[in-house]
Structure formats: C-alpha cells, structure tokens
Coordinates of C-alpha atoms in Angstrom, one line a residue:
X1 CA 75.5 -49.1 -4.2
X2 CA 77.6 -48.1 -7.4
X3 CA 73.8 -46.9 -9.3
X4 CA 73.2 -45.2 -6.0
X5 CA 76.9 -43.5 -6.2
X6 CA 76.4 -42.6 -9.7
X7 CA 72.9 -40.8 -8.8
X8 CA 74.5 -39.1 -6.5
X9 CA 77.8 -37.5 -8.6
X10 CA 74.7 -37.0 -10.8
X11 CA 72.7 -34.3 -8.8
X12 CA 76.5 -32.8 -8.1
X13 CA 76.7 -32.8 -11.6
X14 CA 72.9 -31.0 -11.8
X15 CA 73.5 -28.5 -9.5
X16 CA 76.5 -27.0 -11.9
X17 CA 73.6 -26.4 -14.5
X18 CA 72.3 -23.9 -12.6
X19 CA 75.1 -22.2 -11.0
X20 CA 77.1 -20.2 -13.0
X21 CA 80.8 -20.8 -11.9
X22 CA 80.7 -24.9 -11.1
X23 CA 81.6 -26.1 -14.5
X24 CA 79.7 -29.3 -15.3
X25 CA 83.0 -31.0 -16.9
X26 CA 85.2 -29.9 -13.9
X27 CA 82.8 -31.3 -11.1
X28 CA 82.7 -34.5 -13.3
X29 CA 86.8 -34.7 -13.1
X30 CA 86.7 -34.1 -9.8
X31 CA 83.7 -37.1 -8.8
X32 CA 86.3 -39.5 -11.2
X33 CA 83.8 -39.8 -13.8
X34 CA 84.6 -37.2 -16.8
X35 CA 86.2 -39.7 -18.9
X36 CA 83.4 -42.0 -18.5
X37 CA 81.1 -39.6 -19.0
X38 CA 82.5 -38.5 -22.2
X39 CA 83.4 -41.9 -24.0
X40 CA 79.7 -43.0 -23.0
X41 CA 78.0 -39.8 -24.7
X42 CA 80.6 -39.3 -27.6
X43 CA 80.4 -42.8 -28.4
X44 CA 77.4 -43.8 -27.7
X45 CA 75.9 -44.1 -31.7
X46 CA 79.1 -45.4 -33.0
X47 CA 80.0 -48.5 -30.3
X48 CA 76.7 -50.2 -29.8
X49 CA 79.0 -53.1 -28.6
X50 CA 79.4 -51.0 -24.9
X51 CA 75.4 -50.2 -24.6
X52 CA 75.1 -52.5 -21.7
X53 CA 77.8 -50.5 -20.0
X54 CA 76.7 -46.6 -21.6
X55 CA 72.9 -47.2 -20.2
X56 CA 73.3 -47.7 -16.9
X57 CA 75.6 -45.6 -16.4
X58 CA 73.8 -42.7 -18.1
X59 CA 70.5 -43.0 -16.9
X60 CA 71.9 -43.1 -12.9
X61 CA 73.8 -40.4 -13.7
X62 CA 71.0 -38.3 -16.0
X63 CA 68.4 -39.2 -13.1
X64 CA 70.5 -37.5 -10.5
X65 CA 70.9 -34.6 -12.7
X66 CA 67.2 -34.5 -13.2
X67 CA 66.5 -34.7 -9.8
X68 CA 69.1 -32.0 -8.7
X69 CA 67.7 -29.0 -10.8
X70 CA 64.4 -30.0 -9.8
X71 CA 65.1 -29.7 -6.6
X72 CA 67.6 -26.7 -6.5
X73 CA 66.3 -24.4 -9.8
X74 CA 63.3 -23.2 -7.1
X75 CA 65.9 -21.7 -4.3
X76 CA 68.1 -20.3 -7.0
X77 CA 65.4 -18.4 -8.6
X78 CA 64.4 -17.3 -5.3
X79 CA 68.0 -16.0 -4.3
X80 CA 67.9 -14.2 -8.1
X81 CA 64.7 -12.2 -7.4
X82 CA 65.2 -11.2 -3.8
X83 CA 69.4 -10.3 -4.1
X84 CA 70.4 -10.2 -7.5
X85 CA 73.3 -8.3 -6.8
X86 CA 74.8 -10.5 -3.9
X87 CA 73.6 -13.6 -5.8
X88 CA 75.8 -13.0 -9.1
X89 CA 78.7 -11.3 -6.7
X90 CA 78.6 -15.0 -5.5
X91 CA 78.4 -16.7 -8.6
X92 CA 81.9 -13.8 -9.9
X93 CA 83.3 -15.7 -6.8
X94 CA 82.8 -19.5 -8.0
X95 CA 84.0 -18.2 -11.3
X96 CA 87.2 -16.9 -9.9
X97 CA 87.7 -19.8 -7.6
X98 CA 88.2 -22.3 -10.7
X99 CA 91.2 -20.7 -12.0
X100 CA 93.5 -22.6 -9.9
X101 CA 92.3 -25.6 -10.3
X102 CA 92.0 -25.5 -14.0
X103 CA 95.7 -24.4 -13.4
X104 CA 96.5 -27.8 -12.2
X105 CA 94.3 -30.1 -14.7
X106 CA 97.1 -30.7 -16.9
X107 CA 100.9 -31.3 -15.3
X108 CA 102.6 -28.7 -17.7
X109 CA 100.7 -25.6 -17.8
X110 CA 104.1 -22.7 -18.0
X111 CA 103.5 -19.9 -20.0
X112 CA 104.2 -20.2 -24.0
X113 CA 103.5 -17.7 -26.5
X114 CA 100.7 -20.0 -27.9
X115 CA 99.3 -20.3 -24.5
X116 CA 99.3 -16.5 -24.2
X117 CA 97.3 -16.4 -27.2
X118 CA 94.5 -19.1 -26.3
X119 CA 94.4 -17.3 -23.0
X120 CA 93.8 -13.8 -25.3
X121 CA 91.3 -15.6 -27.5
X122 CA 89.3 -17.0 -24.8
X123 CA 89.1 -13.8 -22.5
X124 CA 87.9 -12.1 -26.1
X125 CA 85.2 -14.8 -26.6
X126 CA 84.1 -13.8 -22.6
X127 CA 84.1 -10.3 -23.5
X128 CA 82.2 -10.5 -26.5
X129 CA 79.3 -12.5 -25.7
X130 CA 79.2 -9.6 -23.1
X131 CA 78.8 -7.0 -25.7
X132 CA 76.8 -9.5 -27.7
X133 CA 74.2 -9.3 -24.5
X134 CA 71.6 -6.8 -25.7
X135 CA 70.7 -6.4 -22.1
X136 CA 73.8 -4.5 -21.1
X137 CA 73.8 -6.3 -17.5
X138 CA 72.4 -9.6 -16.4
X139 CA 70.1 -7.0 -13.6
X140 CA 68.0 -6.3 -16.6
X141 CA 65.1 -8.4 -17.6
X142 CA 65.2 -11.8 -19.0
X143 CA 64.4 -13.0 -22.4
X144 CA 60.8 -14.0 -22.6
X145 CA 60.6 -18.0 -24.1
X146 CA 57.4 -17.7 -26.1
X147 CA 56.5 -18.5 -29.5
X148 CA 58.1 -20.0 -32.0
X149 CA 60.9 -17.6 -32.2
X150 CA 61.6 -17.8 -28.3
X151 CA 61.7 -21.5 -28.6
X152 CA 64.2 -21.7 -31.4
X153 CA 66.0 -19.1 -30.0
X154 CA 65.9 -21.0 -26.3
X155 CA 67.1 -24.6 -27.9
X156 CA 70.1 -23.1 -29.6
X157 CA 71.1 -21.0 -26.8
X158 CA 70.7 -24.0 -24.9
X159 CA 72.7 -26.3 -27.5
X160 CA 75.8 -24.3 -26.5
X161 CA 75.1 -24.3 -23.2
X162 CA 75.1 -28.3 -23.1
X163 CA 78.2 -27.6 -25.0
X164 CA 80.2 -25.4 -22.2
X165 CA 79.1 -28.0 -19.7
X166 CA 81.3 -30.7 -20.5
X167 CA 84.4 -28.1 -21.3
X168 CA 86.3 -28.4 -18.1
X169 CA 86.1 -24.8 -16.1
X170 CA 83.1 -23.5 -18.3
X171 CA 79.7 -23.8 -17.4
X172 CA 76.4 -23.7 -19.4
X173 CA 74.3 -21.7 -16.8
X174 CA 76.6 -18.6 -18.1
X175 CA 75.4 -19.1 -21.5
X176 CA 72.3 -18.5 -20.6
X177 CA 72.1 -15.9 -18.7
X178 CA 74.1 -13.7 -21.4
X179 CA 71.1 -15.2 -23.8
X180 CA 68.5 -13.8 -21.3
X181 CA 67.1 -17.4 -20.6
X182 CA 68.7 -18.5 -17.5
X183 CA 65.7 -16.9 -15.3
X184 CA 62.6 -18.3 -17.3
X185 CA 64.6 -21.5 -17.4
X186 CA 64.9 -21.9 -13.8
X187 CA 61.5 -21.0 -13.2
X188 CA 60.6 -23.7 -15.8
X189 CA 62.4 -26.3 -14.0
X190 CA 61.4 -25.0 -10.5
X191 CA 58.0 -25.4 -11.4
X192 CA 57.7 -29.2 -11.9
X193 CA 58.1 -29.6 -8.3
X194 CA 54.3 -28.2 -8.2
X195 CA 53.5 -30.1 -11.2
X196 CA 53.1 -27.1 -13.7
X197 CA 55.1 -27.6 -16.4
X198 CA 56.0 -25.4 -19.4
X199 CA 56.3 -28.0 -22.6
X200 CA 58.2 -25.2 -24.8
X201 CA 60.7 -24.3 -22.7
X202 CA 61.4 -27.7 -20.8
X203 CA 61.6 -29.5 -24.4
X204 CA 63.8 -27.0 -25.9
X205 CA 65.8 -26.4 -23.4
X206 CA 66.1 -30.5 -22.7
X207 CA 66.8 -31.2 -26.4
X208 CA 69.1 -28.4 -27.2
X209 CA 71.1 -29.3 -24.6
X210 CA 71.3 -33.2 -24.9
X211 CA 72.6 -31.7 -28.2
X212 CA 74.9 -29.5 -27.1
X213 CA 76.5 -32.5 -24.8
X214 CA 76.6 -34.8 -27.5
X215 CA 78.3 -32.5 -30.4
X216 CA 81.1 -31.0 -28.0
X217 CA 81.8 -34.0 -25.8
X218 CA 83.5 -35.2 -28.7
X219 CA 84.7 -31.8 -29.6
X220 CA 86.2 -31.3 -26.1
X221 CA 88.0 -34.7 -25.6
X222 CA 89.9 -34.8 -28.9
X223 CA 91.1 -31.2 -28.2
X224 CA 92.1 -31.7 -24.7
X225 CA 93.9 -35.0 -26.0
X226 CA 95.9 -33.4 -28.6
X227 CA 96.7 -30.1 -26.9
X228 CA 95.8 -30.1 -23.4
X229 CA 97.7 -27.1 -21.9
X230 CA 96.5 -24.7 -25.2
X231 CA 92.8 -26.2 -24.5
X232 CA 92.9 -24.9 -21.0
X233 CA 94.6 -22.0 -21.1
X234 CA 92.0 -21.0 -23.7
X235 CA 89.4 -22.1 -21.3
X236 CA 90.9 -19.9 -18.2
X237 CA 90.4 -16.5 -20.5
X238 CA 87.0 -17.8 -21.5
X239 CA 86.8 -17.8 -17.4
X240 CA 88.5 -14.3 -16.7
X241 CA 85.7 -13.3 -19.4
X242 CA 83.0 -14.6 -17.7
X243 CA 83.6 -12.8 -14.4
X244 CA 83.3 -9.4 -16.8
X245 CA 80.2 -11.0 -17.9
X246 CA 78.6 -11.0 -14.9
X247 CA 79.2 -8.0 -13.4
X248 CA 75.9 -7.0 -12.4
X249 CA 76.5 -2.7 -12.3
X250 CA 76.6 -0.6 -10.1
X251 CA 76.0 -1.5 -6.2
X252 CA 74.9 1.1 -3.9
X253 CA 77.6 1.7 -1.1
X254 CA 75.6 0.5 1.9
X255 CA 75.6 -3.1 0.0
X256 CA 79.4 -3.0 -0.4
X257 CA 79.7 -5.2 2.0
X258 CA 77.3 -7.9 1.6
X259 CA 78.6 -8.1 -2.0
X260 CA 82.1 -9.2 -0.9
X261 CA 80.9 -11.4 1.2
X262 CA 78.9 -13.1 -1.6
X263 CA 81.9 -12.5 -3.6
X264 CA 84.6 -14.4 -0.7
X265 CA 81.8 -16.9 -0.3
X266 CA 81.6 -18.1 -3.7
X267 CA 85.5 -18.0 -3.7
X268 CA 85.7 -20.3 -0.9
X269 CA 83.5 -23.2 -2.2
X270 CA 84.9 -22.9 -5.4
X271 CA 88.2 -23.7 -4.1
X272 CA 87.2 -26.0 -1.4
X273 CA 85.6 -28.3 -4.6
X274 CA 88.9 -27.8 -6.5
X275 CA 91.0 -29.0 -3.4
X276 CA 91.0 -32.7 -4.3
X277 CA 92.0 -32.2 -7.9
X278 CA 93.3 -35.9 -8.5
X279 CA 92.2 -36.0 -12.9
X280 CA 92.2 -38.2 -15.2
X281 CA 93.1 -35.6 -18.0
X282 CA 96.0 -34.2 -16.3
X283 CA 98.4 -37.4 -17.7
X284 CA 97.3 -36.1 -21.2
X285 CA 100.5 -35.2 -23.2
X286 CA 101.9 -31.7 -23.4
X287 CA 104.3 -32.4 -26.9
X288 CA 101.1 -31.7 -29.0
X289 CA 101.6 -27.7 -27.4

C-alpha cells in the first residue's frame, strides 16, 4: 500500500509538469514528500549507503509521474488547440492561486527590505524571460524540436524546467512555454498513448530534465535552509512574473466572459490544493534573513 501511495502522489506530482501554475515542489510539500524527495535526488551519488531506501521510493514515485503525463499531456494539448485563450486565462488563475500559500510555507514571512528586493528580483526574472520570448505571446506558434539545434535547444530549456519543478511555487511547464516547447512537448508525450513516439524530443526532454532535478534540488534545499523567507519571497515575484508571462493578448469582447471564468476556475483549485498547507519547510529558521 505505501508503493501504491507513492504512485499515486507521483501522477499528482506528473500532472504539475504539464500545467503551468501547480508547482512540482509545492504539490510535493503538500502530499508530505518534498523533503524526501529532495534528500533522495540531491543525494542520491553521494550516500550510496540509503540506495535501498532512494530506489523504491523513486521509481514508485517516477512511475506515477510517467504515467500521469501520459495520460493527461493528450487532453491538455487538446484544450491548447481548441481554447487557447480560456486555457492559459486558467492556467494565470492557478498561478495566482499559489501566492497565499507560498505566503504560508515559512512561519515568518513580514515584509523586510531584503525581502522587498527578492520579491523585485524575482518579478524582473518573470518579466524578462517574457521579453526574452521571441514569440511576443504564448498564442503564437511553438518552437519546432527538429534537428540538432532543436534538440540542444529542447534539453536545456528542459534542464531548467526540471529545475523550476522542485522550487516550491514555480513550475517547469512555464519554462517551456516561454521557450516555445511546451506544445511539441505535450504532443510528444501524448503520443505514446498510440505508441508513436518521437526519440528526439522524448530523450531530450527526459534527460534535460532528470538534469535540471538533480542540479537544483540541491540548489533549492540549501537556499530554502539558510534563508527561507528571502527564498520565497524571491519565488512569489518569479510568480507575479509569470502571470505577465502568460498573458495571452488581446481577447475579443464576446469571450470576456469565458476567460474569467477560466481565470476564477483556475483560482479556485489552486487554492483548494493550497488549503491543507501543513510543510515540512515552514520550521526552517528565519535568523539566516
């Protein structure tokens, strides 16, 4: 029952890869597993002595994950094509829905002036990987994964994405669709479910990823241990960034108010996930701030 437990936080854990708004790391707090998670991938090459705990745990969890965005990465490509506008209205409202409850992930989050100024840096780091999209709106057509140059392009894109989705309120689906991946990705993983799969961009994507995890995990623990509140402040402006980010344009009028719908929608789950918010990180100790 606990492997069977695991699998399941595991496609929870999935889904947030391909959602833009359900941060990985935060949906792993929440399920009671983010520590875990984190010691088993940061350590994992350096403690062989805990394999026998790491493995299992890992591959229950990494199978539900699998499983997940096989199963999901079809209807969300689907939802993409046929109401782009409502669909990313909803993800803006996911987005905005984790601000409280990165609010509460640590038990001293007043405002200080070098809060203020992680919350500046991170908004900027939102806003600029805006501008950095040469897109100009996530409406416009995705990045084409072909070649060589697609590929190396898709497994570092990725590699940070793996990255943002162990950070606690970020997500690694954002990354890529600012990179102009996310749709060809989806498709890619959609498509195993009919047995067609795409080597270059499953591989890529897989590897830069696994990558991405492994790197920041370690990153993102020792920075949330020694300056929690600065660490997530940082990570709500990173947040209020992305919702600029995925601002789709201009809707017509007549669509106004599907969009809020989406937009309430999105809000609501986010915060009905949050709800619970018992962590593991929030004991972390505010003097380092």
């Amino acid at each position: 029952m606990a492997y069977l437990s695991l699998v399941l936080k595991g496609m929870a854990y999935g889904v947030t890869h391909l959602i833009p708004g359900l941060g990985g790391g935060l949906i792993l707090i929440l399920l009671g597993v983010y520590e875990q998670f984190v010691d088993a991938i940061g350590n994992f090459f350096v403690n062989r002595s805990k394999w026998k705990e790491y493995i299992p745990f890992l591959l229950a969890l990494g199978a539900g994950t699998a499983l997940s965005m096989v199963i999901f990465a079809r209807l969300i490509t689907l939802l993409l094509e046929r109401y782009p506008s409502a669909t990313m209205f909803f993800f803006m409202g996911l987005m905005v829905g984790t601000i409280p409850t990165v609010l509460r992930l640590h038990d001293d989050m007043r405002l200080t002036a070098g809060r203020g100024a992680a919350l500046l840096a991170g908004l900027l780091v939102g806003v600029v990987l805006r501008a950095m999209d040469p897109r100009g709106s996530q409406a416009a057509h995705a990045t084409s994964i072909s070649g060589i140059g697609g590929t190396i392009y898709n497994a570092f894109t990725s590699f940070l994405a793996g990255g943002a989705s162990v950070a606690p309120g970020l997500d690694g689906s954002y990354i890529w669709i600012l990179a102009g991946t996310y749709e060809p990705i989806m498709e890619a993983i959609g498509a195993v479910s009919g047995l067609v799969v795409d080597w270059a961009t499953l591989i890529s994507t897989g590897i830069g990823a696994l990558l991405g995890i492994l790197i920041f995990s370690k990153l993102i623990d020792e920075a949330i241990k020694r300056a929690a509140a600065i660490s997530y402040y940082c990570v709500l402006g990173i947040v209020g960034g992305s919702v600029y980010g995925l601002w789709p344009g201009g809707p017509a009028r007549s669509h106004v108010l599907i969009l809020v719908t989406a937009f309430a929608a999105g809000l609501a789950l986010a915060l009905m996930f949050g709800r619970p918010i018992h962590t593991e990180s929030s004991v972390a100790e505010s003097s380092q701030d």
